[in-house]
Amino acid sequence: MYNKGLYHDWVPKPVQLLLIVILMAVVMPLGGVYTGNISYMVGSTGALSEYYMLANYATTIGMGACMPIVLRLKMRFKIRHKITLVLILLGILNYINGSTLQPTVIIASSLMIGFLKMIVAIELFLPIMTMIGNRGMFYGVFYTFILVTNQLVGYYAVKVSILYNWQHFFIVISILCFVLALIQWIFMHNKYFALKVPLYYIDWLSILLFISTFMFSAYVFSFGKQQDWLNSDKIINSGIAAFISFSLLVVRQIMLKRPYLSFKIFSKSNVLHGLFMLLGLGMFLATTSIQNIYAVGVLGYDQLTNAKLNILMIPGIIVAGCIAVIWFKKDIPLKNYIFLGFSAMLGYAVIMYFSMVLEFNFEYWYLPMFLKGYGMTALFIAVWYYTLDKLELNDMLAAIGLFLVWRTFLTVGLFSALFSWFQYQFQMESLGNMAVYMDGLTVSSQNVLSGMKTIQLNAIIAANKKIFGYIILAGFTILIYVMTHHFGGKRFQYVRFVRVLHGKSVIARRRLKENKQLAEELKDAAGAL
């Protein structure tokens, strides 16, 4: 009656693994927009780029909104029906994104894509987790595969947009989703994963409050610079709406018997320290906005060349993943691995600080992008592992949506907005400093245009260097913090006396053991998200 696998028993194991890998390669990188395509979408639709940044954030918010209920959805429906329907819906949503010119439609579609892709994702992790066994090794393999796939998809999204049109890439993804839906319908079994559970325990109002909280926040991060931050009534009202929505969300969780979110795990030491380290990771990941300003605005790279910079991270990603597998296999303490991850990100920032010049060859990107890829992957694996370590399944599932939004949206969005604001302020300051030395003797009327362009570029470089300087100082502070943190090490040892209880039946002990093993597998798979 129940089948914890995905496919019929007559499907060979290598074929099952191949189908899982193909499904992961298509579904996991899905998004409502692809950052490299935003400039083409702006040029085609005439809408502000901030709308598409909001759509990019909406995908992550949809993923976070789905996480607390993903296990209940998994146990409610038969796998073949669920996966096939979700893939068809993803194909339809991608077709909508590729055919509409309304940015608000793309934002709504992106939110649904993020929500639906998590329903498929949880199904893919369990078989791979079962094969690998070790949770840390699984994270090493999973994040390496996903991050490499994301870089490749982002590159080919730009390439297809240049050769044809930005809409064509969405159409290609839509066709792939429909083809995969047909394949999964043929090979997947038609049984439940475990005991069927009802859906009426899901509090849909909490989900709406969750989405509204972070969508209003995303609007602030996306449109803050364009609306001039606190000088805009829209930004102020959106911030107030986000605060009210979050307050109502918290109050509702207190009143519910089965809350949608759990806040009690935030009292645990590893969770709080993990969230702080994810904040540091978000700071380093947000440097992508500064990097893009330098690569496109100063060096004059086109979108395809700029996308190739992400490809340069792949060697670092693979190296970090291989080291993680060995690290967790030998059960080496996490502190050194996390320290190496932050050191790599700090090394990237130091190199970029000293490389902010007008004369910068493409070959000079190899080392900093390798370090960035290594650091990003190492911290994704190790910090996520440490943050979710030793949490109960129900508590973790009820809070992992907040973790996911914190890691991928809030921290990166917050620092990206801050860096954007500081970049503009520092640029104006640099122009003011250089204006002191500008007069008719240094800048003649014949060369004023070329001279002004050089001055503007130097102002951008000076602003970027200043931001990277502050990031480097913060990076050293994070390294000191990592060196002094205990990472769960036991400070005191004590003897625990265990009283063996007799009288339990063999069947009862076996049932408890099976339930515990299933809970651990579900927790490890869900934690990978």
PDB file of N, CA and C in Angstrom, residues 297-298 356-359 423-424 426-445 447-464:
ATOM      1  N   GLY A 297      29.586  48.458 -15.605  1.00  0.00           N
ATOM      2  CA  GLY A 297      29.652  49.911 -15.675  1.00  0.00           C
ATOM      3  C   GLY A 297      31.036  50.466 -15.926  1.00  0.00           C
ATOM      4  N   VAL A 298      32.067  49.813 -15.384  1.00  0.00           N
ATOM      5  CA  VAL A 298      33.436  50.325 -15.522  1.00  0.00           C
ATOM      6  C   VAL A 298      34.195  49.607 -16.629  1.00  0.00           C
ATOM      7  N   MET A 356      40.405  47.040  -8.145  1.00  0.00           N
ATOM      8  CA  MET A 356      39.495  48.047  -8.686  1.00  0.00           C
ATOM      9  C   MET A 356      40.289  49.107  -9.453  1.00  0.00           C
ATOM     10  N   VAL A 357      40.610  48.776 -10.695  1.00  0.00           N
ATOM     11  CA  VAL A 357      41.331  49.694 -11.573  1.00  0.00           C
ATOM     12  C   VAL A 357      40.674  49.649 -12.947  1.00  0.00           C
ATOM     13  N   LEU A 358      40.979  50.651 -13.753  1.00  0.00           N
ATOM     14  CA  LEU A 358      40.410  50.685 -15.099  1.00  0.00           C
ATOM     15  C   LEU A 358      41.013  49.617 -16.003  1.00  0.00           C
ATOM     16  N   GLU A 359      42.263  49.241 -15.734  1.00  0.00           N
ATOM     17  CA  GLU A 359      42.958  48.241 -16.540  1.00  0.00           C
ATOM     18  C   GLU A 359      42.891  46.910 -15.807  1.00  0.00           C
ATOM     19  N   GLN A 423      26.955  53.003  -2.172  1.00  0.00           N
ATOM     20  CA  GLN A 423      27.703  53.203  -3.420  1.00  0.00           C
ATOM     21  C   GLN A 423      27.377  54.551  -4.035  1.00  0.00           C
ATOM     22  N   TYR A 424      26.113  54.902  -3.999  1.00  0.00           N
ATOM     23  CA  TYR A 424      25.711  56.206  -4.539  1.00  0.00           C
ATOM     24  C   TYR A 424      26.274  57.342  -3.685  1.00  0.00           C
ATOM     25  N   PHE A 426      28.914  57.333  -1.622  1.00  0.00           N
ATOM     26  CA  PHE A 426      30.372  57.404  -1.736  1.00  0.00           C
ATOM     27  C   PHE A 426      30.789  57.934  -3.111  1.00  0.00           C
ATOM     28  N   GLN A 427      29.993  57.606  -4.129  1.00  0.00           N
ATOM     29  CA  GLN A 427      30.296  58.111  -5.469  1.00  0.00           C
ATOM     30  C   GLN A 427      30.145  59.628  -5.520  1.00  0.00           C
ATOM     31  N   MET A 428      29.092  60.150  -4.921  1.00  0.00           N
ATOM     32  CA  MET A 428      28.924  61.603  -4.873  1.00  0.00           C
ATOM     33  C   MET A 428      30.046  62.264  -4.067  1.00  0.00           C
ATOM     34  N   GLU A 429      30.443  61.612  -3.001  1.00  0.00           N
ATOM     35  CA  GLU A 429      31.540  62.134  -2.189  1.00  0.00           C
ATOM     36  C   GLU A 429      32.843  62.167  -2.979  1.00  0.00           C
ATOM     37  N   SER A 430      33.098  61.119  -3.754  1.00  0.00           N
ATOM     38  CA  SER A 430      34.311  61.065  -4.569  1.00  0.00           C
ATOM     39  C   SER A 430      34.306  62.149  -5.648  1.00  0.00           C
ATOM     40  N   LEU A 431      33.141  62.360  -6.263  1.00  0.00           N
ATOM     41  CA  LEU A 431      33.048  63.418  -7.275  1.00  0.00           C
ATOM     42  C   LEU A 431      33.309  64.788  -6.649  1.00  0.00           C
ATOM     43  N   GLY A 432      32.789  64.989  -5.438  1.00  0.00           N
ATOM     44  CA  GLY A 432      33.041  66.251  -4.761  1.00  0.00           C
ATOM     45  C   GLY A 432      34.510  66.450  -4.436  1.00  0.00           C
ATOM     46  N   ASN A 433      35.178  65.366  -4.025  1.00  0.00           N
ATOM     47  CA  ASN A 433      36.608  65.471  -3.727  1.00  0.00           C
ATOM     48  C   ASN A 433      37.420  65.782  -4.975  1.00  0.00           C
ATOM     49  N   MET A 434      37.057  65.155  -6.104  1.00  0.00           N
ATOM     50  CA  MET A 434      37.807  65.396  -7.336  1.00  0.00           C
ATOM     51  C   MET A 434      37.487  66.750  -7.944  1.00  0.00           C
ATOM     52  N   ALA A 435      36.312  67.285  -7.648  1.00  0.00           N
ATOM     53  CA  ALA A 435      35.936  68.582  -8.216  1.00  0.00           C
ATOM     54  C   ALA A 435      36.835  69.710  -7.717  1.00  0.00           C
ATOM     55  N   VAL A 436      37.475  69.503  -6.585  1.00  0.00           N
ATOM     56  CA  VAL A 436      38.372  70.520  -6.050  1.00  0.00           C
ATOM     57  C   VAL A 436      39.522  70.801  -7.013  1.00  0.00           C
ATOM     58  N   TYR A 437      39.939  69.761  -7.743  1.00  0.00           N
ATOM     59  CA  TYR A 437      41.110  69.887  -8.619  1.00  0.00           C
ATOM     60  C   TYR A 437      40.723  70.081 -10.082  1.00  0.00           C
ATOM     61  N   MET A 438      39.446  70.330 -10.358  1.00  0.00           N
ATOM     62  CA  MET A 438      38.986  70.483 -11.734  1.00  0.00           C
ATOM     63  C   MET A 438      38.771  71.964 -12.042  1.00  0.00           C
ATOM     64  N   ASP A 439      39.466  72.450 -13.033  1.00  0.00           N
ATOM     65  CA  ASP A 439      39.252  73.806 -13.527  1.00  0.00           C
ATOM     66  C   ASP A 439      39.627  73.847 -14.999  1.00  0.00           C
ATOM     67  N   GLY A 440      39.646  75.018 -15.559  1.00  0.00           N
ATOM     68  CA  GLY A 440      39.935  75.151 -16.990  1.00  0.00           C
ATOM     69  C   GLY A 440      41.329  74.744 -17.375  1.00  0.00           C
ATOM     70  N   LEU A 441      42.253  74.713 -16.433  1.00  0.00           N
ATOM     71  CA  LEU A 441      43.628  74.319 -16.749  1.00  0.00           C
ATOM     72  C   LEU A 441      43.786  72.802 -16.812  1.00  0.00           C
ATOM     73  N   THR A 442      43.081  72.075 -15.944  1.00  0.00           N
ATOM     74  CA  THR A 442      43.200  70.610 -15.928  1.00  0.00           C
ATOM     75  C   THR A 442      42.249  69.936 -16.903  1.00  0.00           C
ATOM     76  N   VAL A 443      41.077  70.520 -17.138  1.00  0.00           N
ATOM     77  CA  VAL A 443      40.104  69.948 -18.063  1.00  0.00           C
ATOM     78  C   VAL A 443      39.738  71.021 -19.075  1.00  0.00           C
ATOM     79  N   SER A 444      40.269  70.899 -20.271  1.00  0.00           N
ATOM     80  CA  SER A 444      39.986  71.890 -21.308  1.00  0.00           C
ATOM     81  C   SER A 444      38.599  71.667 -21.887  1.00  0.00           C
ATOM     82  N   SER A 445      38.086  72.687 -22.541  1.00  0.00           N
ATOM     83  CA  SER A 445      36.744  72.588 -23.119  1.00  0.00           C
ATOM     84  C   SER A 445      36.687  71.547 -24.227  1.00  0.00           C
ATOM     85  N   ASN A 447      38.292  68.655 -24.252  1.00  0.00           N
ATOM     86  CA  ASN A 447      38.357  67.301 -23.697  1.00  0.00           C
ATOM     87  C   ASN A 447      37.395  67.089 -22.533  1.00  0.00           C
ATOM     88  N   VAL A 448      36.428  67.996 -22.404  1.00  0.00           N
ATOM     89  CA  VAL A 448      35.564  67.921 -21.229  1.00  0.00           C
ATOM     90  C   VAL A 448      34.740  66.629 -21.203  1.00  0.00           C
ATOM     91  N   LEU A 449      34.243  66.179 -22.382  1.00  0.00           N
ATOM     92  CA  LEU A 449      33.400  64.983 -22.393  1.00  0.00           C
ATOM     93  C   LEU A 449      34.185  63.737 -22.018  1.00  0.00           C
ATOM     94  N   SER A 450      35.333  63.529 -22.654  1.00  0.00           N
ATOM     95  CA  SER A 450      36.153  62.361 -22.333  1.00  0.00           C
ATOM     96  C   SER A 450      36.671  62.446 -20.904  1.00  0.00           C
ATOM     97  N   GLY A 451      37.010  63.653 -20.473  1.00  0.00           N
ATOM     98  CA  GLY A 451      37.500  63.815 -19.111  1.00  0.00           C
ATOM     99  C   GLY A 451      36.434  63.518 -18.076  1.00  0.00           C
ATOM    100  N   MET A 452      35.206  63.943 -18.333  1.00  0.00           N
ATOM    101  CA  MET A 452      34.122  63.686 -17.399  1.00  0.00           C
ATOM    102  C   MET A 452      33.816  62.194 -17.292  1.00  0.00           C
ATOM    103  N   LYS A 453      33.955  61.475 -18.406  1.00  0.00           N
ATOM    104  CA  LYS A 453      33.720  60.031 -18.358  1.00  0.00           C
ATOM    105  C   LYS A 453      34.756  59.353 -17.478  1.00  0.00           C
ATOM    106  N   THR A 454      36.014  59.737 -17.627  1.00  0.00           N
ATOM    107  CA  THR A 454      37.064  59.147 -16.794  1.00  0.00           C
ATOM    108  C   THR A 454      36.852  59.473 -15.323  1.00  0.00           C
ATOM    109  N   ILE A 455      36.443  60.696 -15.051  1.00  0.00           N
ATOM    110  CA  ILE A 455      36.191  61.105 -13.669  1.00  0.00           C
ATOM    111  C   ILE A 455      35.044  60.294 -13.068  1.00  0.00           C
ATOM    112  N   GLN A 456      34.004  60.084 -13.846  1.00  0.00           N
ATOM    113  CA  GLN A 456      32.865  59.305 -13.364  1.00  0.00           C
ATOM    114  C   GLN A 456      33.270  57.872 -13.056  1.00  0.00           C
ATOM    115  N   LEU A 457      34.060  57.262 -13.943  1.00  0.00           N
ATOM    116  CA  LEU A 457      34.515  55.891 -13.718  1.00  0.00           C
ATOM    117  C   LEU A 457      35.398  55.789 -12.479  1.00  0.00           C
ATOM    118  N   ASN A 458      36.257  56.766 -12.300  1.00  0.00           N
ATOM    119  CA  ASN A 458      37.107  56.757 -11.111  1.00  0.00           C
ATOM    120  C   ASN A 458      36.295  56.956  -9.837  1.00  0.00           C
ATOM    121  N   ALA A 459      35.225  57.726  -9.915  1.00  0.00           N
ATOM    122  CA  ALA A 459      34.352  57.898  -8.751  1.00  0.00           C
ATOM    123  C   ALA A 459      33.667  56.582  -8.394  1.00  0.00           C
ATOM    124  N   ILE A 460      33.236  55.834  -9.412  1.00  0.00           N
ATOM    125  CA  ILE A 460      32.619  54.526  -9.167  1.00  0.00           C
ATOM    126  C   ILE A 460      33.625  53.581  -8.521  1.00  0.00           C
ATOM    127  N   ILE A 461      34.859  53.568  -9.044  1.00  0.00           N
ATOM    128  CA  ILE A 461      35.895  52.700  -8.490  1.00  0.00           C
ATOM    129  C   ILE A 461      36.193  53.070  -7.038  1.00  0.00           C
ATOM    130  N   ALA A 462      36.307  54.365  -6.765  1.00  0.00           N
ATOM    131  CA  ALA A 462      36.586  54.807  -5.399  1.00  0.00           C
ATOM    132  C   ALA A 462      35.472  54.391  -4.440  1.00  0.00           C
ATOM    133  N   ALA A 463      34.220  54.512  -4.884  1.00  0.00           N
ATOM    134  CA  ALA A 463      33.089  54.106  -4.047  1.00  0.00           C
ATOM    135  C   ALA A 463      33.109  52.601  -3.797  1.00  0.00           C
ATOM    136  N   ASN A 464      33.380  51.821  -4.838  1.00  0.00           N
ATOM    137  CA  ASN A 464      33.438  50.367  -4.682  1.00  0.00           C
ATOM    138  C   ASN A 464      34.552  49.948  -3.731  1.00  0.00           C
TER     139      ASN A 464
END
